[in-house]
Amino acid sequence: MRLALAALTLLLGAEAAVAACGTDEAACEVDLGVYHAQVPEGDIKGAILYLHGFGGSGEGALGPRDWVNTALARGYVLIAPDGLPIAEGRGRGWSFVPGRPERRDEHAFLRSVRDDAAARFGFDADEMILSGFSIGGSMTSYMACEAPKSFAAYAPVAGGFWRPHPTACSGPVRLLHTHGWTDGTVPLEGRVLRGGDATNPEALMQGDIFYTLRMWREVNACNQLRADRFVTQGPFMRRAWDRCAEGSALEFALFPGGHVVPSGWADMMLDWYESL
């Protein structure tokens, strides 16, 4: 009887720990860092691993907002890891910029978060979308480039490659890139940071989103430069390349706004993913 009670106590304690990890008050831990999670009520349909922007945090990324509520209502577990602390108390970021020292193996970290969350909350790790905003969108793009089989699909928002651009990526990939037409923080053409000069190859520079799209077309072996479909739906003007490698998917969605996750993005993105 005592052994049975002890086993029951351990089991209940483990369940409580799992539940606590999914609340706003507690982070889930893996070897290389921590992540935060929100679980929908009812059946779980899938999961989104979402990477915060510059200076943000996983907990902050899952605060009350349009896309979070929409994704939860549609049955998706939301997973938001913490980036690494930035010097001088400027929040957190991701270690991926070309030519800069690697502070953490971000690919290994994101895969460990994927696997831990899938086991902890009961969904298929192979059905997780990787997404992110701004510098989190850039991290998403590099993961899609270098390890595309790590996630079922990729959905960067307002973030792509940095200069020097990658000259090759693995593939194929299923990816929807969303960007604001008037984004001044991560402009479509990129931006020189810290008062640098665009003619200086040593300057810290964001990449060109149109180059990013060209890379995805090459990775997916699309046989035309121009898009095959053009869809205007709500605020989104979308271009899709269909005549590409089997198992791939590529779309670009522009909206008339700046450096934000636009209203309606979650429904648009999840409709795209569920239609693949």
PDB file of C-alpha atoms in Angstrom:
ATOM      1  CA  MET A   1       0.000   0.000   0.000  1.00  0.00           C
ATOM      2  CA  ARG A   2       2.806   2.394   0.948  1.00  0.00           C
ATOM      3  CA  LEU A   3       4.591   1.673  -2.322  1.00  0.00           C
ATOM      4  CA  ALA A   4       1.382   2.295  -4.254  1.00  0.00           C
ATOM      5  CA  LEU A   5       0.794   5.600  -2.451  1.00  0.00           C
ATOM      6  CA  ALA A   6       4.402   6.624  -3.063  1.00  0.00           C
ATOM      7  CA  ALA A   7       4.083   5.808  -6.755  1.00  0.00           C
ATOM      8  CA  LEU A   8       0.815   7.760  -6.955  1.00  0.00           C
ATOM      9  CA  THR A   9       2.437  10.727  -5.221  1.00  0.00           C
ATOM     10  CA  LEU A  10       5.322  10.714  -7.709  1.00  0.00           C
ATOM     11  CA  LEU A  11       2.915  10.450 -10.633  1.00  0.00           C
ATOM     12  CA  LEU A  12       0.759  13.337  -9.413  1.00  0.00           C
ATOM     13  CA  GLY A  13       3.867  15.403  -8.759  1.00  0.00           C
ATOM     14  CA  ALA A  14       5.095  14.786 -12.298  1.00  0.00           C
ATOM     15  CA  GLU A  15       1.716  15.746 -13.769  1.00  0.00           C
ATOM     16  CA  ALA A  16       1.677  18.932 -11.693  1.00  0.00           C
ATOM     17  CA  ALA A  17       5.149  19.828 -12.920  1.00  0.00           C
ATOM     18  CA  VAL A  18       4.047  19.374 -16.524  1.00  0.00           C
ATOM     19  CA  ALA A  19       0.970  21.516 -15.942  1.00  0.00           C
ATOM     20  CA  ALA A  20       2.960  24.234 -14.166  1.00  0.00           C
ATOM     21  CA  CYS A  21       5.402  24.387 -17.060  1.00  0.00           C
ATOM     22  CA  GLY A  22       2.520  25.361 -19.309  1.00  0.00           C
ATOM     23  CA  THR A  23       1.470  28.395 -17.285  1.00  0.00           C
ATOM     24  CA  ASP A  24       2.608  32.006 -17.504  1.00  0.00           C
ATOM     25  CA  GLU A  25       4.398  31.700 -14.156  1.00  0.00           C
ATOM     26  CA  ALA A  26       6.824  28.923 -15.017  1.00  0.00           C
ATOM     27  CA  ALA A  27       9.242  28.233 -17.850  1.00  0.00           C
ATOM     28  CA  CYS A  28      10.034  24.792 -19.252  1.00  0.00           C
ATOM     29  CA  GLU A  29      13.718  23.869 -19.123  1.00  0.00           C
ATOM     30  CA  VAL A  30      15.928  22.007 -21.593  1.00  0.00           C
ATOM     31  CA  ASP A  31      19.709  21.667 -21.556  1.00  0.00           C
ATOM     32  CA  LEU A  32      20.447  24.805 -23.576  1.00  0.00           C
ATOM     33  CA  GLY A  33      17.764  27.150 -22.289  1.00  0.00           C
ATOM     34  CA  VAL A  34      14.111  27.638 -21.422  1.00  0.00           C
ATOM     35  CA  TYR A  35      10.806  28.094 -23.204  1.00  0.00           C
ATOM     36  CA  HIS A  36       7.262  29.141 -22.377  1.00  0.00           C
ATOM     37  CA  ALA A  37       4.078  27.467 -23.535  1.00  0.00           C
ATOM     38  CA  GLN A  38       0.341  27.929 -23.830  1.00  0.00           C
ATOM     39  CA  VAL A  39      -1.937  24.962 -24.453  1.00  0.00           C
ATOM     40  CA  PRO A  40      -5.383  25.248 -26.071  1.00  0.00           C
ATOM     41  CA  GLU A  41      -8.500  23.942 -24.432  1.00  0.00           C
ATOM     42  CA  GLY A  42      -9.818  20.780 -26.037  1.00  0.00           C
ATOM     43  CA  ASP A  43      -8.126  18.768 -28.773  1.00  0.00           C
ATOM     44  CA  ILE A  44      -4.638  19.678 -29.944  1.00  0.00           C
ATOM     45  CA  LYS A  45      -4.354  20.127 -33.714  1.00  0.00           C
ATOM     46  CA  GLY A  46      -0.680  21.035 -33.955  1.00  0.00           C
ATOM     47  CA  ALA A  47       1.952  23.384 -32.579  1.00  0.00           C
ATOM     48  CA  ILE A  48       3.784  26.607 -33.404  1.00  0.00           C
ATOM     49  CA  LEU A  49       7.297  27.248 -32.126  1.00  0.00           C
ATOM     50  CA  TYR A  50       7.529  31.053 -32.201  1.00  0.00           C
ATOM     51  CA  LEU A  51      10.749  33.080 -31.884  1.00  0.00           C
ATOM     52  CA  HIS A  52      10.538  36.548 -30.349  1.00  0.00           C
ATOM     53  CA  GLY A  53      12.068  39.684 -31.842  1.00  0.00           C
ATOM     54  CA  PHE A  54      15.125  41.690 -30.737  1.00  0.00           C
ATOM     55  CA  GLY A  55      15.022  42.535 -27.030  1.00  0.00           C
ATOM     56  CA  GLY A  56      11.979  40.334 -26.398  1.00  0.00           C
ATOM     57  CA  SER A  57      11.372  37.120 -24.480  1.00  0.00           C
ATOM     58  CA  GLY A  58       9.402  33.934 -24.869  1.00  0.00           C
ATOM     59  CA  GLU A  59       6.978  34.928 -22.137  1.00  0.00           C
ATOM     60  CA  GLY A  60       6.436  38.345 -23.694  1.00  0.00           C
ATOM     61  CA  ALA A  61       5.871  36.844 -27.141  1.00  0.00           C
ATOM     62  CA  LEU A  62       2.897  34.867 -25.828  1.00  0.00           C
ATOM     63  CA  GLY A  63       1.221  37.827 -24.152  1.00  0.00           C
ATOM     64  CA  PRO A  64      -2.386  38.620 -25.086  1.00  0.00           C
ATOM     65  CA  ARG A  65      -2.516  39.517 -28.769  1.00  0.00           C
ATOM     66  CA  ASP A  66      -4.539  38.769 -31.882  1.00  0.00           C
ATOM     67  CA  TRP A  67      -2.434  35.966 -33.335  1.00  0.00           C
ATOM     68  CA  VAL A  68      -1.972  34.171 -29.999  1.00  0.00           C
ATOM     69  CA  ASN A  69      -5.718  34.028 -29.330  1.00  0.00           C
ATOM     70  CA  THR A  70      -6.431  32.903 -32.893  1.00  0.00           C
ATOM     71  CA  ALA A  71      -3.871  30.082 -32.845  1.00  0.00           C
ATOM     72  CA  LEU A  72      -5.072  28.812 -29.459  1.00  0.00           C
ATOM     73  CA  ALA A  73      -8.691  28.896 -30.622  1.00  0.00           C
ATOM     74  CA  ARG A  74      -7.723  26.793 -33.641  1.00  0.00           C
ATOM     75  CA  GLY A  75      -6.164  24.131 -31.402  1.00  0.00           C
ATOM     76  CA  TYR A  76      -2.456  24.918 -31.658  1.00  0.00           C
ATOM     77  CA  VAL A  77      -0.007  24.641 -28.773  1.00  0.00           C
ATOM     78  CA  LEU A  78       2.185  27.755 -28.661  1.00  0.00           C
ATOM     79  CA  ILE A  79       5.839  27.328 -27.740  1.00  0.00           C
ATOM     80  CA  ALA A  80       8.081  30.388 -27.272  1.00  0.00           C
ATOM     81  CA  PRO A  81      11.724  29.897 -26.235  1.00  0.00           C
ATOM     82  CA  ASP A  82      13.961  32.577 -24.753  1.00  0.00           C
ATOM     83  CA  GLY A  83      16.807  33.961 -26.828  1.00  0.00           C
ATOM     84  CA  LEU A  84      20.174  34.725 -25.281  1.00  0.00           C
ATOM     85  CA  PRO A  85      20.683  37.856 -23.148  1.00  0.00           C
ATOM     86  CA  ILE A  86      22.061  40.832 -25.030  1.00  0.00           C
ATOM     87  CA  ALA A  87      24.716  43.010 -23.404  1.00  0.00           C
ATOM     88  CA  GLU A  88      23.739  46.079 -21.395  1.00  0.00           C
ATOM     89  CA  GLY A  89      20.316  44.793 -20.389  1.00  0.00           C
ATOM     90  CA  ARG A  90      18.808  45.190 -23.842  1.00  0.00           C
ATOM     91  CA  GLY A  91      16.724  42.027 -23.646  1.00  0.00           C
ATOM     92  CA  ARG A  92      17.327  38.871 -25.670  1.00  0.00           C
ATOM     93  CA  GLY A  93      18.257  37.851 -29.193  1.00  0.00           C
ATOM     94  CA  TRP A  94      19.419  34.939 -31.336  1.00  0.00           C
ATOM     95  CA  SER A  95      22.928  33.807 -32.261  1.00  0.00           C
ATOM     96  CA  PHE A  96      22.990  33.434 -36.046  1.00  0.00           C
ATOM     97  CA  VAL A  97      24.465  36.577 -37.671  1.00  0.00           C
ATOM     98  CA  PRO A  98      27.096  35.601 -40.307  1.00  0.00           C
ATOM     99  CA  GLY A  99      30.643  36.285 -39.177  1.00  0.00           C
ATOM    100  CA  ARG A 100      29.665  36.761 -35.526  1.00  0.00           C
ATOM    101  CA  PRO A 101      30.739  34.326 -32.769  1.00  0.00           C
ATOM    102  CA  GLU A 102      28.241  31.546 -32.098  1.00  0.00           C
ATOM    103  CA  ARG A 103      27.086  31.860 -28.490  1.00  0.00           C
ATOM    104  CA  ARG A 104      24.785  28.836 -28.582  1.00  0.00           C
ATOM    105  CA  ASP A 105      23.964  26.077 -31.036  1.00  0.00           C
ATOM    106  CA  GLU A 106      20.551  27.517 -31.830  1.00  0.00           C
ATOM    107  CA  HIS A 107      19.609  24.624 -34.114  1.00  0.00           C
ATOM    108  CA  ALA A 108      20.246  22.100 -31.357  1.00  0.00           C
ATOM    109  CA  PHE A 109      18.363  24.292 -28.877  1.00  0.00           C
ATOM    110  CA  LEU A 110      15.283  24.643 -31.080  1.00  0.00           C
ATOM    111  CA  ARG A 111      15.205  20.928 -31.839  1.00  0.00           C
ATOM    112  CA  SER A 112      15.439  20.124 -28.130  1.00  0.00           C
ATOM    113  CA  VAL A 113      12.565  22.528 -27.413  1.00  0.00           C
ATOM    114  CA  ARG A 114      10.564  20.869 -30.199  1.00  0.00           C
ATOM    115  CA  ASP A 115      11.078  17.377 -28.807  1.00  0.00           C
ATOM    116  CA  ASP A 116      10.579  18.318 -25.149  1.00  0.00           C
ATOM    117  CA  ALA A 117       7.365  20.223 -25.842  1.00  0.00           C
ATOM    118  CA  ALA A 118       5.959  17.428 -28.015  1.00  0.00           C
ATOM    119  CA  ALA A 119       6.574  14.855 -25.265  1.00  0.00           C
ATOM    120  CA  ARG A 120       5.389  17.157 -22.509  1.00  0.00           C
ATOM    121  CA  PHE A 121       2.151  18.381 -24.083  1.00  0.00           C
ATOM    122  CA  GLY A 122       1.223  15.417 -26.259  1.00  0.00           C
ATOM    123  CA  PHE A 123       1.484  16.403 -29.913  1.00  0.00           C
ATOM    124  CA  ASP A 124       3.470  15.110 -32.892  1.00  0.00           C
ATOM    125  CA  ALA A 125       6.893  16.762 -33.132  1.00  0.00           C
ATOM    126  CA  ASP A 126       6.743  16.280 -36.903  1.00  0.00           C
ATOM    127  CA  GLU A 127       3.716  18.592 -37.104  1.00  0.00           C
ATOM    128  CA  MET A 128       5.295  21.728 -35.633  1.00  0.00           C
ATOM    129  CA  ILE A 129       5.592  25.029 -37.491  1.00  0.00           C
ATOM    130  CA  LEU A 130       8.628  27.229 -36.838  1.00  0.00           C
ATOM    131  CA  SER A 131       7.829  30.927 -36.960  1.00  0.00           C
ATOM    132  CA  GLY A 132       9.239  34.147 -35.622  1.00  0.00           C
ATOM    133  CA  PHE A 133       9.080  37.922 -35.812  1.00  0.00           C
ATOM    134  CA  SER A 134      11.851  40.327 -36.885  1.00  0.00           C
ATOM    135  CA  ILE A 135      15.185  38.863 -35.717  1.00  0.00           C
ATOM    136  CA  GLY A 136      13.159  35.781 -34.759  1.00  0.00           C
ATOM    137  CA  GLY A 137      12.010  35.660 -38.382  1.00  0.00           C
ATOM    138  CA  SER A 138      15.664  35.772 -39.416  1.00  0.00           C
ATOM    139  CA  MET A 139      16.472  32.869 -37.093  1.00  0.00           C
ATOM    140  CA  THR A 140      13.521  31.013 -38.642  1.00  0.00           C
ATOM    141  CA  SER A 141      14.918  31.659 -42.130  1.00  0.00           C
ATOM    142  CA  TYR A 142      18.377  30.346 -41.238  1.00  0.00           C
ATOM    143  CA  MET A 143      16.881  27.202 -39.688  1.00  0.00           C
ATOM    144  CA  ALA A 144      14.860  26.659 -42.864  1.00  0.00           C
ATOM    145  CA  CYS A 145      18.013  27.161 -44.947  1.00  0.00           C
ATOM    146  CA  GLU A 146      20.395  24.973 -42.986  1.00  0.00           C
ATOM    147  CA  ALA A 147      18.150  22.281 -41.486  1.00  0.00           C
ATOM    148  CA  PRO A 148      14.801  22.312 -43.368  1.00  0.00           C
ATOM    149  CA  LYS A 149      13.701  18.875 -42.172  1.00  0.00           C
ATOM    150  CA  SER A 150      13.678  20.051 -38.546  1.00  0.00           C
ATOM    151  CA  PHE A 151      10.129  21.437 -38.800  1.00  0.00           C
ATOM    152  CA  ALA A 152       7.047  20.758 -40.888  1.00  0.00           C
ATOM    153  CA  ALA A 153       6.893  24.305 -42.251  1.00  0.00           C
ATOM    154  CA  TYR A 154       8.392  27.758 -41.742  1.00  0.00           C
ATOM    155  CA  ALA A 155       6.587  31.081 -41.396  1.00  0.00           C
ATOM    156  CA  PRO A 156       8.957  34.024 -40.823  1.00  0.00           C
ATOM    157  CA  VAL A 157       7.447  37.483 -40.318  1.00  0.00           C
ATOM    158  CA  ALA A 158       9.462  40.666 -40.999  1.00  0.00           C
ATOM    159  CA  GLY A 159      12.830  38.908 -40.927  1.00  0.00           C
ATOM    160  CA  GLY A 160      15.070  37.159 -43.463  1.00  0.00           C
ATOM    161  CA  PHE A 161      18.749  36.582 -44.176  1.00  0.00           C
ATOM    162  CA  TRP A 162      21.518  39.029 -43.252  1.00  0.00           C
ATOM    163  CA  ARG A 163      24.463  40.120 -45.363  1.00  0.00           C
ATOM    164  CA  PRO A 164      26.576  38.414 -46.495  1.00  0.00           C
ATOM    165  CA  HIS A 165      23.679  36.370 -47.842  1.00  0.00           C
ATOM    166  CA  PRO A 166      23.982  32.586 -47.849  1.00  0.00           C
ATOM    167  CA  THR A 167      25.034  31.268 -51.234  1.00  0.00           C
ATOM    168  CA  ALA A 168      23.275  27.918 -50.854  1.00  0.00           C
ATOM    169  CA  CYS A 169      20.588  26.267 -48.724  1.00  0.00           C
ATOM    170  CA  SER A 170      19.379  22.730 -48.205  1.00  0.00           C
ATOM    171  CA  GLY A 171      15.904  21.844 -49.353  1.00  0.00           C
ATOM    172  CA  PRO A 172      13.196  21.544 -50.341  1.00  0.00           C
ATOM    173  CA  VAL A 173      11.328  23.699 -47.858  1.00  0.00           C
ATOM    174  CA  ARG A 174       7.719  24.677 -47.122  1.00  0.00           C
ATOM    175  CA  LEU A 175       7.767  28.375 -46.312  1.00  0.00           C
ATOM    176  CA  LEU A 176       5.472  31.399 -46.137  1.00  0.00           C
ATOM    177  CA  HIS A 177       7.237  34.730 -45.690  1.00  0.00           C
ATOM    178  CA  THR A 178       5.136  37.705 -44.506  1.00  0.00           C
ATOM    179  CA  HIS A 179       6.380  41.305 -44.637  1.00  0.00           C
ATOM    180  CA  GLY A 180       5.087  44.849 -44.312  1.00  0.00           C
ATOM    181  CA  TRP A 181       5.303  47.066 -47.399  1.00  0.00           C
ATOM    182  CA  THR A 182       6.402  50.068 -45.313  1.00  0.00           C
ATOM    183  CA  ASP A 183       8.595  48.220 -42.800  1.00  0.00           C
ATOM    184  CA  GLY A 184      11.344  50.640 -41.806  1.00  0.00           C
ATOM    185  CA  THR A 185      12.978  48.463 -39.139  1.00  0.00           C
ATOM    186  CA  VAL A 186      13.620  45.533 -41.466  1.00  0.00           C
ATOM    187  CA  PRO A 187      13.055  47.078 -44.905  1.00  0.00           C
ATOM    188  CA  LEU A 188      12.482  44.790 -47.858  1.00  0.00           C
ATOM    189  CA  GLU A 189      15.874  45.843 -49.257  1.00  0.00           C
ATOM    190  CA  GLY A 190      17.652  45.488 -45.899  1.00  0.00           C
ATOM    191  CA  ARG A 191      19.323  48.132 -43.733  1.00  0.00           C
ATOM    192  CA  VAL A 192      22.776  49.138 -42.521  1.00  0.00           C
ATOM    193  CA  LEU A 193      22.915  49.156 -38.710  1.00  0.00           C
ATOM    194  CA  ARG A 194      24.849  51.224 -36.164  1.00  0.00           C
ATOM    195  CA  GLY A 195      25.454  54.124 -38.507  1.00  0.00           C
ATOM    196  CA  GLY A 196      27.407  51.973 -40.938  1.00  0.00           C
ATOM    197  CA  ASP A 197      28.069  52.521 -44.629  1.00  0.00           C
ATOM    198  CA  ALA A 198      26.512  50.163 -47.185  1.00  0.00           C
ATOM    199  CA  THR A 199      29.770  50.260 -49.184  1.00  0.00           C
ATOM    200  CA  ASN A 200      31.721  48.845 -46.222  1.00  0.00           C
ATOM    201  CA  PRO A 201      31.774  45.026 -46.355  1.00  0.00           C
ATOM    202  CA  GLU A 202      32.466  44.920 -42.602  1.00  0.00           C
ATOM    203  CA  ALA A 203      29.270  46.825 -41.724  1.00  0.00           C
ATOM    204  CA  LEU A 204      26.438  44.994 -39.955  1.00  0.00           C
ATOM    205  CA  MET A 205      23.691  44.789 -42.574  1.00  0.00           C
ATOM    206  CA  GLN A 206      20.304  43.162 -42.839  1.00  0.00           C
ATOM    207  CA  GLY A 207      19.686  41.171 -45.988  1.00  0.00           C
ATOM    208  CA  ASP A 208      17.505  41.667 -49.031  1.00  0.00           C
ATOM    209  CA  ILE A 209      14.120  39.928 -48.803  1.00  0.00           C
ATOM    210  CA  PHE A 210      13.961  39.633 -52.584  1.00  0.00           C
ATOM    211  CA  TYR A 211      17.293  37.786 -52.518  1.00  0.00           C
ATOM    212  CA  THR A 212      15.803  35.544 -49.826  1.00  0.00           C
ATOM    213  CA  LEU A 213      12.880  34.697 -52.116  1.00  0.00           C
ATOM    214  CA  ARG A 214      15.257  34.002 -54.976  1.00  0.00           C
ATOM    215  CA  MET A 215      17.141  31.568 -52.748  1.00  0.00           C
ATOM    216  CA  TRP A 216      13.930  29.750 -51.802  1.00  0.00           C
ATOM    217  CA  ARG A 217      12.968  29.443 -55.489  1.00  0.00           C
ATOM    218  CA  GLU A 218      16.337  27.866 -56.238  1.00  0.00           C
ATOM    219  CA  VAL A 219      16.138  25.559 -53.202  1.00  0.00           C
ATOM    220  CA  ASN A 220      12.679  24.393 -54.242  1.00  0.00           C
ATOM    221  CA  ALA A 221      13.719  23.963 -57.902  1.00  0.00           C
ATOM    222  CA  CYS A 222      10.913  26.218 -59.089  1.00  0.00           C
ATOM    223  CA  ASN A 223      10.971  26.243 -62.886  1.00  0.00           C
ATOM    224  CA  GLN A 224       9.829  29.860 -63.262  1.00  0.00           C
ATOM    225  CA  LEU A 225      11.062  33.128 -61.787  1.00  0.00           C
ATOM    226  CA  ARG A 226       7.619  34.690 -61.631  1.00  0.00           C
ATOM    227  CA  ALA A 227       4.916  33.448 -59.299  1.00  0.00           C
ATOM    228  CA  ASP A 228       2.220  31.049 -60.488  1.00  0.00           C
ATOM    229  CA  ARG A 229      -0.628  32.398 -58.350  1.00  0.00           C
ATOM    230  CA  PHE A 230      -1.569  35.842 -57.096  1.00  0.00           C
ATOM    231  CA  VAL A 231      -4.161  36.112 -54.329  1.00  0.00           C
ATOM    232  CA  THR A 232      -5.392  39.234 -52.568  1.00  0.00           C
ATOM    233  CA  GLN A 233      -7.190  38.267 -49.386  1.00  0.00           C
ATOM    234  CA  GLY A 234      -7.994  40.834 -46.724  1.00  0.00           C
ATOM    235  CA  PRO A 235      -4.876  42.997 -46.260  1.00  0.00           C
ATOM    236  CA  PHE A 236      -2.562  40.368 -47.760  1.00  0.00           C
ATOM    237  CA  MET A 237      -1.224  40.386 -51.313  1.00  0.00           C
ATOM    238  CA  ARG A 238       0.164  36.910 -51.842  1.00  0.00           C
ATOM    239  CA  ARG A 239       2.411  35.391 -54.495  1.00  0.00           C
ATOM    240  CA  ALA A 240       2.792  31.603 -54.707  1.00  0.00           C
ATOM    241  CA  TRP A 241       5.201  29.402 -56.664  1.00  0.00           C
ATOM    242  CA  ASP A 242       3.592  26.039 -57.482  1.00  0.00           C
ATOM    243  CA  ARG A 243       5.725  24.465 -60.211  1.00  0.00           C
ATOM    244  CA  CYS A 244       8.490  23.427 -57.858  1.00  0.00           C
ATOM    245  CA  ALA A 245       9.995  20.330 -56.237  1.00  0.00           C
ATOM    246  CA  GLU A 246       7.648  17.732 -54.824  1.00  0.00           C
ATOM    247  CA  GLY A 247       6.987  18.333 -51.142  1.00  0.00           C
ATOM    248  CA  SER A 248       7.896  22.007 -51.288  1.00  0.00           C
ATOM    249  CA  ALA A 249       5.725  25.097 -50.867  1.00  0.00           C
ATOM    250  CA  LEU A 250       6.603  28.764 -51.275  1.00  0.00           C
ATOM    251  CA  GLU A 251       4.510  31.889 -50.751  1.00  0.00           C
ATOM    252  CA  PHE A 252       5.225  35.562 -50.109  1.00  0.00           C
ATOM    253  CA  ALA A 253       2.610  37.747 -48.402  1.00  0.00           C
ATOM    254  CA  LEU A 254       2.853  41.528 -48.387  1.00  0.00           C
ATOM    255  CA  PHE A 255       0.581  43.747 -46.312  1.00  0.00           C
ATOM    256  CA  PRO A 256       0.230  47.565 -46.243  1.00  0.00           C
ATOM    257  CA  GLY A 257       1.891  48.147 -42.895  1.00  0.00           C
ATOM    258  CA  GLY A 258       5.164  48.403 -41.030  1.00  0.00           C
ATOM    259  CA  HIS A 259       7.189  46.308 -38.619  1.00  0.00           C
ATOM    260  CA  VAL A 260       4.400  44.323 -36.951  1.00  0.00           C
ATOM    261  CA  VAL A 261       2.711  40.940 -36.913  1.00  0.00           C
ATOM    262  CA  PRO A 262      -0.376  42.055 -38.834  1.00  0.00           C
ATOM    263  CA  SER A 263      -3.943  41.404 -37.790  1.00  0.00           C
ATOM    264  CA  GLY A 264      -5.226  38.265 -39.499  1.00  0.00           C
ATOM    265  CA  TRP A 265      -1.762  36.746 -39.902  1.00  0.00           C
ATOM    266  CA  ALA A 266      -2.446  33.627 -37.805  1.00  0.00           C
ATOM    267  CA  ASP A 267      -5.569  32.656 -39.756  1.00  0.00           C
ATOM    268  CA  MET A 268      -3.830  33.314 -43.071  1.00  0.00           C
ATOM    269  CA  MET A 269      -0.734  31.344 -42.084  1.00  0.00           C
ATOM    270  CA  LEU A 270      -2.617  28.403 -40.586  1.00  0.00           C
ATOM    271  CA  ASP A 271      -4.966  28.202 -43.576  1.00  0.00           C
ATOM    272  CA  TRP A 272      -1.859  27.999 -45.768  1.00  0.00           C
ATOM    273  CA  TYR A 273      -0.256  25.323 -43.598  1.00  0.00           C
ATOM    274  CA  GLU A 274      -3.385  23.200 -43.303  1.00  0.00           C
ATOM    275  CA  SER A 275      -3.872  23.278 -47.079  1.00  0.00           C
ATOM    276  CA  LEU A 276      -0.416  21.843 -47.825  1.00  0.00           C
TER     277      LEU A 276
END
